[in-house]
Short mmCIF file of C-alpha atoms in Angstrom, two decimals:
data_model
loop_
_atom_site.label_atom_id
_atom_site.label_comp_id
_atom_site.label_asym_id
_atom_site.label_seq_id
_atom_site.Cartn_x
_atom_site.Cartn_y
_atom_site.Cartn_z
CA MET A 1469 150.91 -47.95 -35.27
CA ALA A 1470 147.49 -49.28 -34.22
CA GLU A 1471 144.38 -47.36 -35.15
CA PHE A 1472 141.35 -46.99 -32.92
CA ASP A 1473 137.96 -47.24 -34.60
CA GLU A 1474 135.68 -44.86 -32.69
CA GLN A 1475 132.60 -46.20 -34.49
CA ARG A 1476 132.94 -49.66 -32.99
CA PRO A 1477 131.34 -49.89 -29.52
CA VAL A 1478 133.58 -51.26 -26.82
CA THR A 1479 131.98 -54.13 -24.97
CA PRO A 1480 133.17 -54.11 -21.37
CA ARG A 1481 134.37 -57.40 -19.96
CA PRO A 1482 132.26 -58.74 -17.10
CA SER A 1483 133.75 -57.98 -13.72
CA VAL A 1484 134.87 -60.86 -11.53
CA LEU A 1485 133.59 -61.11 -7.96
CA SER A 1486 134.54 -63.61 -5.29
CA LEU A 1487 132.14 -64.63 -2.53
CA ASN A 1488 132.78 -67.05 0.33
CA ILE A 1489 129.72 -68.24 2.25
CA ASN A 1490 130.60 -70.21 5.37
CA SER A 1491 127.23 -70.81 7.06
CA LYS A 1492 123.73 -71.88 6.17
CA SER A 1493 122.30 -68.68 7.69
CA ALA A 1494 124.59 -66.51 5.52
CA LEU A 1495 123.61 -68.56 2.44
CA TYR A 1496 119.91 -68.18 3.27
CA ALA A 1497 120.32 -64.39 3.63
CA ALA A 1498 122.17 -64.11 0.29
CA TYR A 1499 120.24 -66.56 -1.91
CA MET A 1500 117.51 -65.21 -4.21
CA PRO A 1501 115.17 -68.19 -4.90
CA PHE A 1502 112.45 -65.98 -6.40
CA LEU A 1503 114.57 -65.53 -9.54
CA LYS A 1504 113.84 -68.05 -12.30
CA ASN A 1505 117.42 -69.39 -12.46
CA GLY A 1506 118.27 -68.54 -8.87
CA GLY A 1507 120.59 -65.77 -7.83
CA ILE A 1508 122.71 -64.41 -5.04
CA PHE A 1509 123.27 -61.13 -3.23
CA ILE A 1510 126.91 -60.02 -3.24
CA PRO A 1511 127.99 -57.32 -0.79
CA THR A 1512 130.11 -54.78 -2.67
CA THR A 1513 130.82 -51.07 -2.65
CA ARG A 1514 131.62 -51.09 -6.37
CA LYS A 1515 129.06 -49.34 -8.60
CA TYR A 1516 126.94 -51.56 -10.86
CA GLY A 1517 123.89 -50.93 -12.98
CA LEU A 1518 120.94 -53.15 -13.75
CA GLY A 1519 121.81 -55.46 -16.64
CA ASP A 1520 125.58 -55.42 -16.01
CA GLU A 1521 127.22 -58.77 -16.69
CA VAL A 1522 129.30 -60.22 -13.85
CA PHE A 1523 131.28 -63.38 -13.29
CA MET A 1524 131.59 -64.77 -9.80
CA LEU A 1525 133.56 -67.41 -8.00
CA LEU A 1526 131.34 -68.76 -5.25
CA ALA A 1527 132.70 -70.83 -2.36
CA LEU A 1528 130.00 -72.64 -0.37
CA MET A 1529 130.51 -73.91 3.17
CA ASN A 1530 133.38 -76.39 3.41
CA ASP A 1531 133.54 -77.21 -0.30
CA PRO A 1532 137.10 -76.51 -1.51
CA ASN A 1533 135.86 -76.11 -5.10
CA LYS A 1534 134.65 -72.65 -6.10
CA LEU A 1535 131.68 -72.49 -8.44
CA PRO A 1536 132.35 -70.27 -11.49
CA ILE A 1537 129.04 -68.58 -12.34
CA ALA A 1538 128.08 -65.96 -14.92
CA GLY A 1539 125.15 -63.71 -14.20
CA THR A 1540 123.37 -60.41 -14.66
CA VAL A 1541 122.81 -57.67 -12.08
CA VAL A 1542 119.08 -57.50 -11.31
CA TRP A 1543 119.14 -55.80 -7.90
CA VAL A 1544 121.17 -52.85 -6.63
CA MET A 1545 121.20 -51.90 -2.95
CA PRO A 1546 122.95 -48.54 -2.53
CA SER A 1547 124.62 -47.60 0.74
CA GLY A 1548 122.26 -46.31 3.43
CA ALA A 1549 119.14 -47.77 1.83
CA GLN A 1550 116.17 -49.55 3.39
CA ASN A 1551 116.72 -50.03 7.10
CA SER A 1552 120.53 -50.14 6.85
CA LYS A 1553 120.59 -53.26 4.68
CA ALA A 1554 123.98 -54.24 3.30
CA GLN A 1555 125.18 -52.40 0.20
CA GLY A 1556 125.60 -54.69 -2.79
CA ILE A 1557 124.07 -56.30 -5.85
CA GLY A 1558 121.74 -59.17 -6.62
CA VAL A 1559 122.96 -61.35 -9.46
CA HIS A 1560 120.62 -63.59 -11.50
CA PHE A 1561 122.39 -66.80 -12.52
CA LYS A 1562 122.58 -67.48 -16.26
CA ASN A 1563 120.51 -70.41 -17.54
CA ASP A 1564 123.62 -72.44 -18.36
CA GLU A 1565 125.39 -75.43 -16.82
CA SER A 1566 127.16 -73.41 -14.13
CA GLY A 1567 124.02 -71.48 -13.16
CA VAL A 1568 121.90 -74.63 -12.97
CA GLU A 1569 124.59 -76.36 -10.88
CA ALA A 1570 124.88 -73.39 -8.50
CA LYS A 1571 121.10 -73.26 -7.98
CA ARG A 1572 120.96 -77.02 -7.36
CA LYS A 1573 123.85 -76.95 -4.85
CA ILE A 1574 122.48 -73.97 -2.95
CA GLU A 1575 118.95 -75.36 -2.74
CA THR A 1576 120.30 -78.73 -1.60
CA LEU A 1577 122.36 -77.05 1.14
CA LEU A 1578 119.41 -74.93 2.27
CA GLY A 1579 116.83 -77.74 2.18
CA GLY A 1580 113.81 -76.90 4.34
CA VAL A 1581 115.29 -73.59 5.47
CA MET A 1582 114.13 -72.07 2.17
CA GLN A 1583 110.56 -71.95 3.51
CA SER A 1584 111.63 -69.69 6.40
CA SER A 1585 110.19 -66.21 6.81
CA ARG A 1586 113.44 -64.76 8.19
CA PRO A 1587 114.57 -61.56 6.47
CA THR A 1588 117.22 -61.71 3.77
CA HIS A 1589 119.55 -59.16 2.18
CA THR A 1590 117.02 -58.49 -0.59
CA MET A 1591 113.39 -59.25 0.29
#
């Protein structure tokens, strides 16, 4: 019979989220360039707290390959908040190979659009 050690903290596994972005305008609205390693807003009704670890599979435009990215929740938008903005979380990409690659791909796809003053899901 297995014994459970109550003294040992249980480290929760990061949750896995999937996000498909099919247009440049949707990517612009979701991307968070003001974060050091880049980040993305993910619409979700699931409850998250600041600092929660998440793992996402991100599909960009017509690319059949999904980007596997680990990150940390740095923004939480509850339902009904700030001018009816979408409920969800902002995830800061980790400073690792997948995070660097995701930031590079997103910024390449957005190009000059990143200088726009159009509103986004976060700021």
